[in-house]
PDB file of C-alpha atoms in Angstrom:
ATOM      1  CA  MET A   1    -214.135 257.082 -34.090  1.00 92.00           C
ATOM      2  CA  PRO A   2    -211.349 254.804 -35.130  1.00 97.00           C
ATOM      3  CA  MET A   3    -209.553 253.615 -31.971  1.00 97.00           C
ATOM      4  CA  ILE A   4    -206.721 252.012 -30.769  1.00 98.00           C
ATOM      5  CA  MET A   5    -206.385 249.841 -27.577  1.00 98.00           C
ATOM      6  CA  SER A   6    -203.388 248.017 -25.949  1.00 98.00           C
ATOM      7  CA  THR A   7    -202.847 246.410 -23.175  1.00 98.00           C
ATOM      8  CA  THR A   8    -199.254 245.184 -21.199  1.00 98.00           C
ATOM      9  CA  ASP A   9    -198.435 241.475 -20.520  1.00 97.00           C
ATOM     10  CA  ASN A  10    -197.877 242.356 -16.979  1.00 95.00           C
ATOM     11  CA  GLU A  11    -200.149 244.914 -15.775  1.00 95.00           C
ATOM     12  CA  TYR A  12    -200.260 244.825 -12.086  1.00 93.00           C
ATOM     13  CA  THR A  13    -196.693 244.409 -11.165  1.00 91.00           C
ATOM     14  CA  THR A  14    -196.344 247.963 -11.439  1.00 90.00           C
ATOM     15  CA  LEU A  15    -199.881 248.842 -10.083  1.00 88.00           C
ATOM     16  CA  LEU A  16    -199.678 246.643  -6.976  1.00 81.00           C
ATOM     17  CA  GLY A  17    -195.912 246.450  -6.819  1.00 65.00           C
ATOM     18  CA  TYR A  18    -194.041 243.247  -7.653  1.00 56.00           C
ATOM     19  CA  TYR A  19    -192.957 242.803  -3.999  1.00 51.00           C
ATOM     20  CA  GLY A  20    -195.231 245.148  -2.448  1.00 51.00           C
ATOM     21  CA  THR A  21    -197.252 244.881   0.964  1.00 48.00           C
ATOM     22  CA  THR A  22    -199.600 242.924  -0.492  1.00 62.00           C
ATOM     23  CA  ALA A  23    -197.342 240.053  -2.302  1.00 78.00           C
ATOM     24  CA  VAL A  24    -199.175 236.558  -2.050  1.00 91.00           C
ATOM     25  CA  ASP A  25    -196.714 234.137  -1.303  1.00 91.00           C
ATOM     26  CA  SER A  26    -198.248 231.058  -0.065  1.00 95.00           C
ATOM     27  CA  GLU A  27    -201.427 228.845  -1.222  1.00 96.00           C
ATOM     28  CA  GLU A  28    -203.214 230.490   1.864  1.00 96.00           C
ATOM     29  CA  SER A  29    -202.666 233.979   1.057  1.00 94.00           C
ATOM     30  CA  TYR A  30    -203.266 233.321  -2.708  1.00 95.00           C
ATOM     31  CA  LYS A  31    -206.718 231.999  -1.957  1.00 96.00           C
ATOM     32  CA  ASN A  32    -207.052 234.842   0.800  1.00 94.00           C
ATOM     33  CA  MET A  33    -206.728 237.543  -1.707  1.00 93.00           C
ATOM     34  CA  VAL A  34    -209.102 235.816  -4.182  1.00 95.00           C
ATOM     35  CA  ALA A  35    -211.848 235.705  -1.651  1.00 95.00           C
ATOM     36  CA  LEU A  36    -210.972 239.297  -0.653  1.00 92.00           C
ATOM     37  CA  GLN A  37    -211.348 240.540  -4.305  1.00 93.00           C
ATOM     38  CA  PHE A  38    -214.210 238.181  -5.685  1.00 95.00           C
ATOM     39  CA  GLY A  39    -215.627 236.458  -2.457  1.00 96.00           C
ATOM     40  CA  ASP A  40    -215.421 233.150  -0.931  1.00 97.00           C
ATOM     41  CA  ASP A  41    -217.379 231.346  -3.472  1.00 97.00           C
ATOM     42  CA  THR A  42    -215.265 231.888  -6.287  1.00 97.00           C
ATOM     43  CA  VAL A  43    -211.973 230.885  -4.781  1.00 97.00           C
ATOM     44  CA  THR A  44    -211.899 227.049  -6.170  1.00 98.00           C
ATOM     45  CA  LEU A  45    -213.134 228.405  -9.637  1.00 98.00           C
ATOM     46  CA  LEU A  46    -210.895 231.015 -10.084  1.00 98.00           C
ATOM     47  CA  THR A  47    -207.599 229.454  -8.591  1.00 98.00           C
ATOM     48  CA  SER A  48    -208.480 226.602 -10.803  1.00 98.00           C
ATOM     49  CA  TRP A  49    -208.212 229.026 -14.096  1.00 98.00           C
ATOM     50  CA  TYR A  50    -204.851 230.243 -12.834  1.00 98.00           C
ATOM     51  CA  PRO A  51    -203.076 227.293 -10.899  1.00 98.00           C
ATOM     52  CA  ALA A  52    -199.932 228.555  -8.969  1.00 96.00           C
ATOM     53  CA  ALA A  53    -198.305 225.652 -10.455  1.00 97.00           C
ATOM     54  CA  ASP A  54    -198.421 227.041 -13.905  1.00 97.00           C
ATOM     55  CA  TYR A  55    -196.529 230.191 -12.737  1.00 95.00           C
ATOM     56  CA  PRO A  56    -193.173 231.141 -10.956  1.00 93.00           C
ATOM     57  CA  THR A  57    -194.486 232.126  -7.944  1.00 91.00           C
ATOM     58  CA  TYR A  58    -198.344 232.310  -6.423  1.00 94.00           C
ATOM     59  CA  ASN A  59    -197.944 236.170  -6.576  1.00 91.00           C
ATOM     60  CA  ASP A  60    -197.626 235.752 -10.408  1.00 92.00           C
ATOM     61  CA  ALA A  61    -200.416 233.845 -10.816  1.00 95.00           C
ATOM     62  CA  TRP A  62    -202.252 236.196  -8.360  1.00 94.00           C
ATOM     63  CA  LEU A  63    -201.011 238.923 -10.549  1.00 94.00           C
ATOM     64  CA  ALA A  64    -201.931 237.166 -14.004  1.00 95.00           C
ATOM     65  CA  LEU A  65    -205.499 236.778 -12.207  1.00 96.00           C
ATOM     66  CA  LEU A  66    -205.853 240.313 -12.174  1.00 95.00           C
ATOM     67  CA  GLY A  67    -204.075 241.427 -15.429  1.00 96.00           C
ATOM     68  CA  ASP A  68    -206.702 239.603 -17.322  1.00 98.00           C
ATOM     69  CA  TYR A  69    -209.687 240.549 -15.121  1.00 97.00           C
ATOM     70  CA  GLY A  70    -208.851 244.066 -15.309  1.00 96.00           C
ATOM     71  CA  TYR A  71    -207.357 244.861 -18.411  1.00 97.00           C
ATOM     72  CA  VAL A  72    -206.916 242.158 -20.795  1.00 98.00           C
ATOM     73  CA  CYS A  73    -210.358 240.549 -20.892  1.00 98.00           C
ATOM     74  CA  PRO A  74    -212.331 243.654 -21.031  1.00 98.00           C
ATOM     75  CA  THR A  75    -210.388 245.571 -23.667  1.00 98.00           C
ATOM     76  CA  ARG A  76    -211.162 242.411 -25.854  1.00 98.00           C
ATOM     77  CA  ARG A  77    -214.689 242.840 -25.023  1.00 98.00           C
ATOM     78  CA  ALA A  78    -214.690 246.381 -25.953  1.00 97.00           C
ATOM     79  CA  LEU A  79    -212.777 245.889 -29.154  1.00 97.00           C
ATOM     80  CA  THR A  80    -215.058 243.176 -30.228  1.00 97.00           C
ATOM     81  CA  SER A  81    -218.217 245.645 -29.641  1.00 97.00           C
ATOM     82  CA  GLY A  82    -216.234 248.504 -31.599  1.00 96.00           C
ATOM     83  CA  SER A  83    -215.477 246.150 -34.602  1.00 97.00           C
ATOM     84  CA  ALA A  84    -218.749 244.987 -34.744  1.00 96.00           C
ATOM     85  CA  ASN A  85    -220.543 248.279 -34.026  1.00 96.00           C
ATOM     86  CA  GLN A  86    -218.792 251.007 -35.655  1.00 96.00           C
ATOM     87  CA  ALA A  87    -218.086 252.076 -39.198  1.00 96.00           C
ATOM     88  CA  GLN A  88    -214.599 253.176 -38.424  1.00 97.00           C
ATOM     89  CA  SER A  89    -211.747 250.500 -37.693  1.00 97.00           C
ATOM     90  CA  VAL A  90    -210.120 249.784 -34.286  1.00 98.00           C
ATOM     91  CA  TRP A  91    -206.713 248.102 -33.636  1.00 98.00           C
ATOM     92  CA  ARG A  92    -205.370 245.766 -30.773  1.00 98.00           C
ATOM     93  CA  ALA A  93    -201.630 246.030 -29.619  1.00 98.00           C
ATOM     94  CA  HIS A  94    -200.191 244.147 -26.656  1.00 98.00           C
ATOM     95  CA  PHE A  95    -196.830 244.978 -24.832  1.00 98.00           C
ATOM     96  CA  THR A  96    -194.878 242.468 -23.986  1.00 98.00           C
ATOM     97  CA  HIS A  97    -191.433 244.088 -23.741  1.00 98.00           C
ATOM     98  CA  GLY A  98    -189.672 244.448 -20.428  1.00 95.00           C
ATOM     99  CA  PHE A  99    -186.435 246.533 -20.030  1.00 93.00           C
ATOM    100  CA  THR A 100    -183.322 244.936 -20.543  1.00 90.00           C
ATOM    101  CA  HIS A 101    -181.637 246.530 -17.910  1.00 88.00           C
ATOM    102  CA  GLY A 102    -182.360 249.491 -15.183  1.00 89.00           C
ATOM    103  CA  PRO A 103    -184.717 249.895 -11.996  1.00 89.00           C
ATOM    104  CA  LEU A 104    -187.705 248.903 -14.069  1.00 90.00           C
ATOM    105  CA  ALA A 105    -186.664 245.693 -15.329  1.00 91.00           C
ATOM    106  CA  ILE A 106    -188.353 243.607 -12.307  1.00 90.00           C
ATOM    107  CA  TYR A 107    -191.750 244.875 -13.549  1.00 91.00           C
ATOM    108  CA  GLY A 108    -191.623 243.234 -16.880  1.00 93.00           C
ATOM    109  CA  ALA A 109    -194.071 244.555 -19.187  1.00 96.00           C
ATOM    110  CA  GLY A 110    -195.920 246.526 -16.516  1.00 95.00           C
ATOM    111  CA  HIS A 111    -199.074 248.802 -16.756  1.00 95.00           C
ATOM    112  CA  GLY A 112    -197.314 251.983 -18.244  1.00 94.00           C
ATOM    113  CA  MET A 113    -194.139 250.574 -19.563  1.00 95.00           C
ATOM    114  CA  ASP A 114    -195.676 251.005 -23.086  1.00 96.00           C
ATOM    115  CA  VAL A 115    -195.661 254.776 -22.484  1.00 95.00           C
ATOM    116  CA  TYR A 116    -192.060 255.069 -21.981  1.00 95.00           C
ATOM    117  CA  PHE A 117    -192.053 253.705 -25.616  1.00 96.00           C
ATOM    118  CA  THR A 118    -194.872 255.702 -26.910  1.00 96.00           C
ATOM    119  CA  PHE A 119    -193.389 258.990 -25.949  1.00 95.00           C
ATOM    120  CA  GLY A 120    -189.454 258.392 -26.781  1.00 94.00           C
ATOM    121  CA  HIS A 121    -188.880 258.805 -22.876  1.00 91.00           C
ATOM    122  CA  LEU A 122    -186.464 255.884 -22.337  1.00 91.00           C
ATOM    123  CA  SER A 123    -184.180 257.524 -20.381  1.00 84.00           C
ATOM    124  CA  TYR A 124    -186.633 258.347 -17.765  1.00 80.00           C
ATOM    125  CA  SER A 125    -186.731 254.666 -17.060  1.00 73.00           C
ATOM    126  CA  GLY A 126    -183.065 254.989 -15.320  1.00 82.00           C
ATOM    127  CA  ALA A 127    -181.731 252.724 -17.965  1.00 81.00           C
ATOM    128  CA  LEU A 128    -179.608 253.031 -20.759  1.00 87.00           C
ATOM    129  CA  PRO A 129    -181.859 251.438 -23.769  1.00 93.00           C
ATOM    130  CA  THR A 130    -180.606 248.747 -25.925  1.00 94.00           C
ATOM    131  CA  GLU A 131    -180.476 249.319 -29.711  1.00 96.00           C
ATOM    132  CA  ALA A 132    -183.452 247.376 -29.845  1.00 97.00           C
ATOM    133  CA  GLU A 133    -185.460 249.213 -27.481  1.00 96.00           C
ATOM    134  CA  LEU A 134    -184.885 252.487 -29.050  1.00 96.00           C
ATOM    135  CA  SER A 135    -186.063 250.828 -32.505  1.00 97.00           C
ATOM    136  CA  LEU A 136    -189.395 249.540 -30.738  1.00 98.00           C
ATOM    137  CA  SER A 137    -189.695 253.131 -29.259  1.00 97.00           C
ATOM    138  CA  ARG A 138    -189.061 254.705 -32.676  1.00 98.00           C
ATOM    139  CA  GLU A 139    -191.732 252.029 -34.683  1.00 98.00           C
ATOM    140  CA  MET A 140    -194.207 252.947 -31.520  1.00 98.00           C
ATOM    141  CA  MET A 141    -193.927 256.384 -32.264  1.00 98.00           C
ATOM    142  CA  GLY A 142    -194.719 256.213 -35.945  1.00 98.00           C
ATOM    143  CA  TYR A 143    -197.723 254.251 -35.374  1.00 98.00           C
ATOM    144  CA  TRP A 144    -199.423 256.322 -32.891  1.00 98.00           C
ATOM    145  CA  THR A 145    -197.847 259.822 -34.772  1.00 98.00           C
ATOM    146  CA  ARG A 146    -199.885 258.391 -38.426  1.00 98.00           C
ATOM    147  CA  PHE A 147    -202.821 257.170 -36.210  1.00 98.00           C
ATOM    148  CA  ALA A 148    -203.011 260.824 -34.629  1.00 97.00           C
ATOM    149  CA  ALA A 149    -202.624 262.502 -37.857  1.00 97.00           C
ATOM    150  CA  THR A 150    -204.938 259.826 -40.246  1.00 97.00           C
ATOM    151  CA  GLY A 151    -206.869 257.643 -38.078  1.00 97.00           C
ATOM    152  CA  ASP A 152    -204.783 254.856 -39.192  1.00 98.00           C
ATOM    153  CA  PRO A 153    -201.297 253.908 -37.845  1.00 98.00           C
ATOM    154  CA  ASN A 154    -200.284 252.269 -40.959  1.00 98.00           C
ATOM    155  CA  ASP A 155    -197.393 253.270 -43.122  1.00 96.00           C
ATOM    156  CA  PRO A 156    -198.593 254.444 -46.600  1.00 93.00           C
ATOM    157  CA  LEU A 157    -194.858 253.797 -47.636  1.00 92.00           C
ATOM    158  CA  GLY A 158    -194.760 250.356 -46.286  1.00 88.00           C
ATOM    159  CA  ASP A 159    -191.679 250.650 -43.904  1.00 92.00           C
ATOM    160  CA  ALA A 160    -193.510 249.567 -40.911  1.00 96.00           C
ATOM    161  CA  LEU A 161    -194.891 246.146 -39.993  1.00 98.00           C
ATOM    162  CA  PRO A 162    -198.606 245.984 -41.494  1.00 98.00           C
ATOM    163  CA  TRP A 163    -200.969 246.508 -38.573  1.00 98.00           C
ATOM    164  CA  ALA A 164    -204.694 244.585 -39.604  1.00 98.00           C
ATOM    165  CA  ALA A 165    -207.439 246.271 -38.096  1.00 98.00           C
ATOM    166  CA  TYR A 166    -209.264 243.980 -35.440  1.00 98.00           C
ATOM    167  CA  ASN A 167    -211.514 241.184 -36.520  1.00 97.00           C
ATOM    168  CA  ALA A 168    -213.048 239.511 -33.551  1.00 96.00           C
ATOM    169  CA  ASN A 169    -212.968 236.266 -35.380  1.00 95.00           C
ATOM    170  CA  ASP A 170    -209.096 236.061 -35.397  1.00 95.00           C
ATOM    171  CA  ASP A 171    -208.560 238.012 -32.629  1.00 96.00           C
ATOM    172  CA  ASN A 172    -205.627 239.637 -34.343  1.00 98.00           C
ATOM    173  CA  TYR A 173    -203.003 242.298 -32.664  1.00 98.00           C
ATOM    174  CA  LEU A 174    -199.414 243.855 -33.058  1.00 98.00           C
ATOM    175  CA  GLN A 175    -197.193 242.497 -30.433  1.00 98.00           C
ATOM    176  CA  LEU A 176    -195.080 245.126 -29.095  1.00 98.00           C
ATOM    177  CA  ASP A 177    -191.476 243.602 -28.257  1.00 98.00           C
ATOM    178  CA  THR A 178    -188.061 243.599 -30.002  1.00 97.00           C
ATOM    179  CA  PRO A 179    -189.202 242.799 -32.790  1.00 97.00           C
ATOM    180  CA  ILE A 180    -192.535 243.625 -33.332  1.00 98.00           C
ATOM    181  CA  THR A 181    -194.665 240.833 -34.797  1.00 98.00           C
ATOM    182  CA  SER A 182    -198.244 240.113 -35.635  1.00 98.00           C
ATOM    183  CA  ALA A 183    -199.820 237.636 -33.534  1.00 98.00           C
ATOM    184  CA  HIS A 184    -203.410 236.271 -32.476  1.00 97.00           C
ATOM    185  CA  GLY A 185    -205.212 235.403 -29.221  1.00 96.00           C
ATOM    186  CA  VAL A 186    -204.118 237.607 -26.395  1.00 96.00           C
ATOM    187  CA  HIS A 187    -204.853 235.098 -23.191  1.00 96.00           C
ATOM    188  CA  THR A 188    -207.574 233.701 -25.267  1.00 96.00           C
ATOM    189  CA  ALA A 189    -208.561 230.726 -22.969  1.00 96.00           C
ATOM    190  CA  LYS A 190    -208.668 233.013 -20.173  1.00 97.00           C
ATOM    191  CA  CYS A 191    -210.649 235.511 -21.614  1.00 97.00           C
ATOM    192  CA  ASP A 192    -213.489 233.160 -22.916  1.00 97.00           C
ATOM    193  CA  LEU A 193    -213.532 231.932 -19.296  1.00 97.00           C
ATOM    194  CA  TRP A 194    -214.021 235.521 -17.942  1.00 97.00           C
ATOM    195  CA  ASP A 195    -216.515 235.923 -20.344  1.00 96.00           C
ATOM    196  CA  SER A 196    -218.663 233.079 -19.591  1.00 93.00           C
ATOM    197  CA  TYR A 197    -218.473 233.765 -15.780  1.00 89.00           C
TER     198      TYR A 197
END
């Protein structure tokens, strides 16, 4: 079957709560959370892959690690397998837009934030969407509607940005943001590390 597989850029901000009870706020708590989730023997390795110094906070490093482990990198593996082993095309999308205003803005491009746009329910976010956000929602609905109707998200009239089927060698995807763009490689270096783990 043709497939679209998509992820968001900040998967775990909504799944754990950006300021939730498990927030990681120190090097010790970061290492403790890695040990709890992955085992004591992984702490040095995994925190070297996601050094806290590369992120605004320890919590951001922890959420990035979880997002790649749980969503971004497994999605890449599934897309690679699908594109190699079936006749029907697969497409990759990565949602990177965070709400500009409102109570959900703190979560960035968290898990499920793309759903508001895919179904055109931006008012449910509790914010007044910008014109750019309304346009992003309309474009996303167009891709998904065409895919549901024909098995191909592309616009035969050529009004939408072309969305190339996934090619593992290019690791290509449609970046869902304002504006939508074509891009290559979602967290590629990190996913290569997880694939070698």
